[in-house]
Amino acid sequence: MNISAVSLELASLSLGLLTIILGLIFPSFRSKNTGGYLAIMGLISMLIGSLYLPASNTQTFINTFYVQDSLALFFKQLFIVVAIFVNAMSLRYLKPYTKNRGDYFALTFFALTGMMIMASAAEFITLYIGLELMTFTFVLLTTYKKQDLKSGEAGLKYLLLSAISSGVLLYGLSLIYGLTGKLDFSAISTVFSIGSVSPLLVWAIIMVLSGLGFKIALVPFHMWTPDVYEGAPTPITAFLAVGSKAAGFVAFIRVFFHVFAPFTSIFMPLLITLTVLTLLIGNLIALAQTHLKRFLAYSSIAHVGYILLGVIAYSKLGLSAILFYLMLYLFANIGAFAGVTALVINTGHDRISDLAGLWKCSPFLSVIFLISLLSLAGIPPTAGFIGKFYLFTEAIHQGYLWLAALALGLSLVAVYYYLMVIRTLLSGTSEETQPFIIPFSLRLVMIVSAAMTIGIGIWPGPFTDLALNIAQSFY
Amino acid sequence: MDQFTWLIPTLPLIAFLIIVGITYRFKLLSAIVATSFSLGSLFLAISILIQKIQSPKTTETFINWLTLTANQQTVLTLQMGYLMDPLAAVMCLIVTLIATLVLLYSIGYMKGDDGFSRYFAYISLFTFSMLGLVISNNYFQTFVFWELVGLCSYLLIGFWFFKPAAADASKKAFITNRWADFGFLVGIIGLFTHFGTFNFAELSTVISLHQNTLVLLILGLLVFLGPMGKSAMFPFHVWLPDAMEGPTPISALIHAATMVAAGIYLVARGYILFASVDSVMIVIAYIGGFTALFAATIALVQRDIKRILAFSTLSQLGYMMMALGVGSMTSGMFHLTTHAFFKALLFLGAGSIIHAVHDQDIFNMGGLVKKMPITVWTFVIGSLALSGIFPLAGFWSKDEILTVTLQHHFMGLFILGTLVAFLTAFYMFRLIFIALFGDNRSGHHAHESSWTMTLPLLILAILSIIAGLVNTPWFYQWTGMSFSTFLFFKEPEVPVIHWSIAVLSSLAAMSGILFAWIIYSKQQISADKLAQRFKGAHTLLLKKYYIDEIYGWLFNKGLLGLGKVFNFIDHILIDGLFDGTATLIRSSGVQLRLFQTGRLQQYALVLFIAIAAMTIWGVR
């Protein structure tokens, strides 16, 4: 028992509960943004506190079921950062949709807790519980625009499809338990390293791959993404696109880099096929989108494809490239979604054509879109360029030249569709001539994320070092 | 003090950011911010130079900005850092000093201009870039800042972008420099691939092991293309005269004292590279010498006051390059220093005159000496310094160059240099006798400029008088130092006055002034008749040897013709191929999109089919 290993989870849970209780005691707390400010403050202090947690040595909680290593800590900090951004984006955005905002902020804490549990889980049931906690909270958050039919539809789709994928995952887990009699990762991998390959085991791997693939929106388990992203409140879409996806990736990393390590020859061909599909589908369908949120949804699917190159490379540098990419992906996506939030607040729409003439209405917002989309497109001097560069070089280095070439070719297609959006907002004319009103908190989110996008792009050294250190200690 | 070197360029950068971000609307505040931050840099530069003289040692600090590894080996390291040695310290002092004076001057000169804040922001950005270039410790960083000063130059030449001439001139400057910078970049990359480093210090150790190899010859010439473009050596000189379309203080700062000297500075900085191949040095020397003569002859017949000064700058830059080429870094850098002072003085003086007369044609001026005495007399001091009259700054530095040319047995260049000295004195005093003295020819109502404009003139005039003393035997006897002390750590070269050369060059300069006096002041020989008599030569000079026309023809006929051929191939063949591909990809996106029906049952079906397919494939 080591309480400091779960200190962040405890803090997150208690802040969530505190928000609810305060809402029960003071009715005004629920209808005003006070809960949001409290949440942001709490999250920032958690982030600062997390910097003082020992990152170098691995701590465990209850045997080896729950580990707090540098990988877990990195992801937890990532989640906290996303949560801060999401709450700051929500403050003004929520106003027209609900009278009851206090619970919303409480729910973000529970989603955060779920993600943190996923980051630290070293045992399948714990992993599953974290995953479900996160998923159910997200279902609630997705449906938060109660008057909006689309929001409800998105929530229902997410709930049902998640249930199916959870079923698949659980089935895979039960097979593994049946084969090995163990549930914790290190014990299973010990058994696996001496065991032989059976059809049942292959099946189990496929089930786990499908279940986790659903969370990271791997094609063909991606079908929910565009619909849910479109229907959910925009800050929650950002939370899903960055937070939930990163949580899926940390589980993916732990399971495939560690537990299934002896069976690379089985899952690698599958993973490569699915990655190729993901790259193709994500990039090609993004071309045909007319709504910004759906567009960003497909773009995020395409990015899963790029990140999976790091998994396929299956090396220390590949892992560090994944971690680095997740950081820049966070800031670029938050920038883009914050931009969409501002657009929705001001115009009520989120079509790409609504961006026309934005340069005249709000140069600030245009610059934010510009930086974020250029980073997603991977154009220097933004961070996206460095990230893609690391991923592709490592893939080539590990002998996947053709795959890297395909990814490169498709990122050219991506450059086209990102630039089409940028062209719309830079040229184009709009009837709207009123200057945009962008709330301070949202403005701050945009400035920070754009600054980080440029900062990481110009001086990637410290960030690559961080990613490399974590990858080294995980290996 | 060394550890604060990074602050020298950072202060103007902060000023730039403050102006752009905060004080843009408050014009005077912008000017104050720019000037005071520049002043801060100046103080830092002075204290670092003093420290360098007291304890001459090089300090180098850098961070690895980007490290790329492949196969566990570092394949590329890009550094950002500074190298502070006496050479950099001297250059920092020149740049910050002139920048500060020009900023102060501009407060008066740019008064009432709509782009007042923009102007000060640009100058701050330029100062940052120039200082970043000066303290750079490697070729890569040098190139980055090299391009940044080019950008600032472009922005400032085209400052009045609504004037077509200014917009054209800015483009011309930028494009001409691109041609040169292309070679420069190839040269830098070549240096890296061949020697594995961008760092100046590391390169000089490696290069000193190779002498006169073919690779070094090629790389040396390629890298030299960069300085040729920035310092406007023939045949890249065409942009500099046109660059005079920018505001006059800009001409003083960028196109006379600092940026155009960056080429000279770079040759001095990477001297080991050029000095390791004899033929490169000879090329540098003769290109410099030729440019000096070529530009001086053109300056003889120009009518625009700023263009005369521009061609004079070209000519003097050629002089410096020649000095470097014959093998004397000290004299080249020394002339750079003195020239920075008196050429900035001349340009600022010209600006003051233009400000008062609202005309740039010297034949529309005249009779200014009574109306604006400070401007006129400081201008005369600047001209005397430029002509190389004893004991002003130009005398010492020009003399030094002629001496080294003779010492290294370049007889032809020596004669050429003396001839240029004569021409220089002639065209400068032609300008003075026509524009400043004589009668008021256009009925202008000139008046002396405000103190913010005359104070920099006075300071620069004093510097133009005394700066040369640093490299005299007397200064050496007094302090045990000469200008070379500031550049090297070695024992200082003992400056010696070579009386024969001094007398000869002084005679050349004096006779130049005398001729100008006879023709333009006394008017004993009619200038018009002379022009009639040598009509062919006169037109040739007036048309600047038709170089612009030749380039225009080459680009319009040659390059554009070639472009049309490629355009045809591109549009018919290649576009067809790519447009087809693009259409295919886009339509595939539209088709694939149809799978996303929004029906939940179908999504679940896809999911299960996928798992089934994977299972069949996996378990088979």
PDB file of N, CA and C in Angstrom, chain B residues 525-569:
ATOM      1  N   ILE B 525      35.981  75.083 -66.361  1.00  0.00           N
ATOM      2  CA  ILE B 525      35.737  74.118 -67.422  1.00  0.00           C
ATOM      3  C   ILE B 525      34.248  73.795 -67.366  1.00  0.00           C
ATOM      4  N   SER B 526      33.574  73.817 -68.476  1.00  0.00           N
ATOM      5  CA  SER B 526      32.141  73.560 -68.450  1.00  0.00           C
ATOM      6  C   SER B 526      31.870  72.064 -68.365  1.00  0.00           C
ATOM      7  N   ALA B 527      31.088  71.694 -67.363  1.00  0.00           N
ATOM      8  CA  ALA B 527      30.755  70.280 -67.193  1.00  0.00           C
ATOM      9  C   ALA B 527      29.951  69.780 -68.380  1.00  0.00           C
ATOM     10  N   ASP B 528      29.061  70.621 -68.884  1.00  0.00           N
ATOM     11  CA  ASP B 528      28.221  70.204 -70.003  1.00  0.00           C
ATOM     12  C   ASP B 528      29.053  69.927 -71.244  1.00  0.00           C
ATOM     13  N   LYS B 529      30.058  70.816 -71.465  1.00  0.00           N
ATOM     14  CA  LYS B 529      30.896  70.620 -72.647  1.00  0.00           C
ATOM     15  C   LYS B 529      31.668  69.325 -72.549  1.00  0.00           C
ATOM     16  N   LEU B 530      32.157  69.069 -71.324  1.00  0.00           N
ATOM     17  CA  LEU B 530      32.869  67.798 -71.102  1.00  0.00           C
ATOM     18  C   LEU B 530      31.964  66.624 -71.456  1.00  0.00           C
ATOM     19  N   ALA B 531      30.711  66.734 -70.995  1.00  0.00           N
ATOM     20  CA  ALA B 531      29.758  65.656 -71.242  1.00  0.00           C
ATOM     21  C   ALA B 531      29.507  65.517 -72.744  1.00  0.00           C
ATOM     22  N   GLN B 532      29.419  66.653 -73.435  1.00  0.00           N
ATOM     23  CA  GLN B 532      29.229  66.620 -74.890  1.00  0.00           C
ATOM     24  C   GLN B 532      30.410  65.963 -75.587  1.00  0.00           C
ATOM     25  N   ARG B 533      31.581  66.342 -75.133  1.00  0.00           N
ATOM     26  CA  ARG B 533      32.806  65.872 -75.765  1.00  0.00           C
ATOM     27  C   ARG B 533      32.923  64.361 -75.653  1.00  0.00           C
ATOM     28  N   PHE B 534      32.689  63.865 -74.442  1.00  0.00           N
ATOM     29  CA  PHE B 534      32.781  62.400 -74.224  1.00  0.00           C
ATOM     30  C   PHE B 534      31.370  61.830 -74.125  1.00  0.00           C
ATOM     31  N   LYS B 535      30.573  62.067 -75.155  1.00  0.00           N
ATOM     32  CA  LYS B 535      29.154  61.719 -75.082  1.00  0.00           C
ATOM     33  C   LYS B 535      28.922  60.228 -74.812  1.00  0.00           C
ATOM     34  N   GLY B 536      29.685  59.424 -75.566  1.00  0.00           N
ATOM     35  CA  GLY B 536      29.514  57.962 -75.424  1.00  0.00           C
ATOM     36  C   GLY B 536      29.781  57.512 -74.002  1.00  0.00           C
ATOM     37  N   ALA B 537      30.921  57.939 -73.473  1.00  0.00           N
ATOM     38  CA  ALA B 537      31.299  57.520 -72.124  1.00  0.00           C
ATOM     39  C   ALA B 537      30.304  58.045 -71.110  1.00  0.00           C
ATOM     40  N   HIS B 538      29.886  59.293 -71.320  1.00  0.00           N
ATOM     41  CA  HIS B 538      28.957  59.917 -70.370  1.00  0.00           C
ATOM     42  C   HIS B 538      27.637  59.135 -70.307  1.00  0.00           C
ATOM     43  N   THR B 539      27.114  58.787 -71.486  1.00  0.00           N
ATOM     44  CA  THR B 539      25.858  58.031 -71.495  1.00  0.00           C
ATOM     45  C   THR B 539      26.046  56.670 -70.860  1.00  0.00           C
ATOM     46  N   LEU B 540      27.196  56.073 -71.178  1.00  0.00           N
ATOM     47  CA  LEU B 540      27.472  54.751 -70.612  1.00  0.00           C
ATOM     48  C   LEU B 540      27.433  54.801 -69.079  1.00  0.00           C
ATOM     49  N   LEU B 541      28.054  55.836 -68.523  1.00  0.00           N
ATOM     50  CA  LEU B 541      28.077  55.969 -67.066  1.00  0.00           C
ATOM     51  C   LEU B 541      26.695  56.298 -66.527  1.00  0.00           C
ATOM     52  N   LEU B 542      26.007  57.200 -67.227  1.00  0.00           N
ATOM     53  CA  LEU B 542      24.682  57.602 -66.786  1.00  0.00           C
ATOM     54  C   LEU B 542      23.745  56.395 -66.750  1.00  0.00           C
ATOM     55  N   LYS B 543      23.933  55.500 -67.717  1.00  0.00           N
ATOM     56  CA  LYS B 543      23.088  54.302 -67.785  1.00  0.00           C
ATOM     57  C   LYS B 543      23.658  53.175 -66.930  1.00  0.00           C
ATOM     58  N   LYS B 544      24.639  53.502 -66.136  1.00  0.00           N
ATOM     59  CA  LYS B 544      25.249  52.510 -65.232  1.00  0.00           C
ATOM     60  C   LYS B 544      25.747  51.275 -65.995  1.00  0.00           C
ATOM     61  N   TYR B 545      26.408  51.534 -67.094  1.00  0.00           N
ATOM     62  CA  TYR B 545      26.974  50.464 -67.936  1.00  0.00           C
ATOM     63  C   TYR B 545      25.911  49.502 -68.471  1.00  0.00           C
ATOM     64  N   TYR B 546      24.685  49.926 -68.455  1.00  0.00           N
ATOM     65  CA  TYR B 546      23.564  49.136 -69.014  1.00  0.00           C
ATOM     66  C   TYR B 546      23.382  47.775 -68.317  1.00  0.00           C
ATOM     67  N   ILE B 547      23.910  47.649 -67.103  1.00  0.00           N
ATOM     68  CA  ILE B 547      23.807  46.347 -66.433  1.00  0.00           C
ATOM     69  C   ILE B 547      22.346  45.982 -66.168  1.00  0.00           C
ATOM     70  N   ASP B 548      21.574  46.981 -65.699  1.00  0.00           N
ATOM     71  CA  ASP B 548      20.159  46.706 -65.432  1.00  0.00           C
ATOM     72  C   ASP B 548      19.442  46.250 -66.684  1.00  0.00           C
ATOM     73  N   GLU B 549      19.789  46.923 -67.815  1.00  0.00           N
ATOM     74  CA  GLU B 549      19.148  46.568 -69.076  1.00  0.00           C
ATOM     75  C   GLU B 549      19.522  45.143 -69.484  1.00  0.00           C
ATOM     76  N   ILE B 550      20.808  44.832 -69.299  1.00  0.00           N
ATOM     77  CA  ILE B 550      21.255  43.480 -69.676  1.00  0.00           C
ATOM     78  C   ILE B 550      20.528  42.436 -68.842  1.00  0.00           C
ATOM     79  N   TYR B 551      20.419  42.700 -67.523  1.00  0.00           N
ATOM     80  CA  TYR B 551      19.714  41.750 -66.665  1.00  0.00           C
ATOM     81  C   TYR B 551      18.262  41.636 -67.080  1.00  0.00           C
ATOM     82  N   GLY B 552      17.678  42.804 -67.360  1.00  0.00           N
ATOM     83  CA  GLY B 552      16.275  42.810 -67.766  1.00  0.00           C
ATOM     84  C   GLY B 552      16.072  41.958 -68.999  1.00  0.00           C
ATOM     85  N   TRP B 553      16.987  42.113 -69.966  1.00  0.00           N
ATOM     86  CA  TRP B 553      16.868  41.345 -71.205  1.00  0.00           C
ATOM     87  C   TRP B 553      17.020  39.851 -70.908  1.00  0.00           C
ATOM     88  N   LEU B 554      18.057  39.556 -70.087  1.00  0.00           N
ATOM     89  CA  LEU B 554      18.309  38.137 -69.768  1.00  0.00           C
ATOM     90  C   LEU B 554      17.089  37.499 -69.136  1.00  0.00           C
ATOM     91  N   PHE B 555      16.463  38.244 -68.187  1.00  0.00           N
ATOM     92  CA  PHE B 555      15.340  37.645 -67.476  1.00  0.00           C
ATOM     93  C   PHE B 555      14.092  37.598 -68.353  1.00  0.00           C
ATOM     94  N   ASN B 556      13.865  38.708 -69.053  1.00  0.00           N
ATOM     95  CA  ASN B 556      12.638  38.748 -69.842  1.00  0.00           C
ATOM     96  C   ASN B 556      12.676  37.780 -71.005  1.00  0.00           C
ATOM     97  N   LYS B 557      13.799  37.811 -71.729  1.00  0.00           N
ATOM     98  CA  LYS B 557      13.864  36.969 -72.913  1.00  0.00           C
ATOM     99  C   LYS B 557      14.252  35.544 -72.536  1.00  0.00           C
ATOM    100  N   GLY B 558      15.380  35.449 -71.818  1.00  0.00           N
ATOM    101  CA  GLY B 558      15.926  34.118 -71.552  1.00  0.00           C
ATOM    102  C   GLY B 558      15.080  33.321 -70.582  1.00  0.00           C
ATOM    103  N   LEU B 559      14.996  33.846 -69.359  1.00  0.00           N
ATOM    104  CA  LEU B 559      14.371  33.061 -68.298  1.00  0.00           C
ATOM    105  C   LEU B 559      12.877  32.893 -68.520  1.00  0.00           C
ATOM    106  N   LEU B 560      12.229  33.995 -68.925  1.00  0.00           N
ATOM    107  CA  LEU B 560      10.787  33.890 -69.114  1.00  0.00           C
ATOM    108  C   LEU B 560      10.461  32.991 -70.302  1.00  0.00           C
ATOM    109  N   GLY B 561      11.330  33.044 -71.354  1.00  0.00           N
ATOM    110  CA  GLY B 561      11.119  32.153 -72.502  1.00  0.00           C
ATOM    111  C   GLY B 561      11.189  30.704 -72.071  1.00  0.00           C
ATOM    112  N   LEU B 562      12.239  30.427 -71.287  1.00  0.00           N
ATOM    113  CA  LEU B 562      12.392  29.068 -70.752  1.00  0.00           C
ATOM    114  C   LEU B 562      11.186  28.707 -69.897  1.00  0.00           C
ATOM    115  N   GLY B 563      10.752  29.708 -69.112  1.00  0.00           N
ATOM    116  CA  GLY B 563       9.599  29.492 -68.246  1.00  0.00           C
ATOM    117  C   GLY B 563       8.360  29.118 -69.048  1.00  0.00           C
ATOM    118  N   LYS B 564       8.197  29.757 -70.223  1.00  0.00           N
ATOM    119  CA  LYS B 564       7.016  29.462 -71.032  1.00  0.00           C
ATOM    120  C   LYS B 564       7.025  28.016 -71.513  1.00  0.00           C
ATOM    121  N   VAL B 565       8.234  27.557 -71.910  1.00  0.00           N
ATOM    122  CA  VAL B 565       8.346  26.170 -72.357  1.00  0.00           C
ATOM    123  C   VAL B 565       7.946  25.224 -71.232  1.00  0.00           C
ATOM    124  N   PHE B 566       8.507  25.500 -70.039  1.00  0.00           N
ATOM    125  CA  PHE B 566       8.192  24.627 -68.903  1.00  0.00           C
ATOM    126  C   PHE B 566       6.722  24.713 -68.540  1.00  0.00           C
ATOM    127  N   ASN B 567       6.192  25.921 -68.669  1.00  0.00           N
ATOM    128  CA  ASN B 567       4.791  26.137 -68.348  1.00  0.00           C
ATOM    129  C   ASN B 567       3.902  25.250 -69.216  1.00  0.00           C
ATOM    130  N   PHE B 568       4.287  25.181 -70.506  1.00  0.00           N
ATOM    131  CA  PHE B 568       3.534  24.369 -71.448  1.00  0.00           C
ATOM    132  C   PHE B 568       3.564  22.901 -71.014  1.00  0.00           C
ATOM    133  N   ILE B 569       4.775  22.406 -70.781  1.00  0.00           N
ATOM    134  CA  ILE B 569       4.921  21.001 -70.368  1.00  0.00           C
ATOM    135  C   ILE B 569       4.133  20.747 -69.096  1.00  0.00           C
TER     136      ILE B 569
END
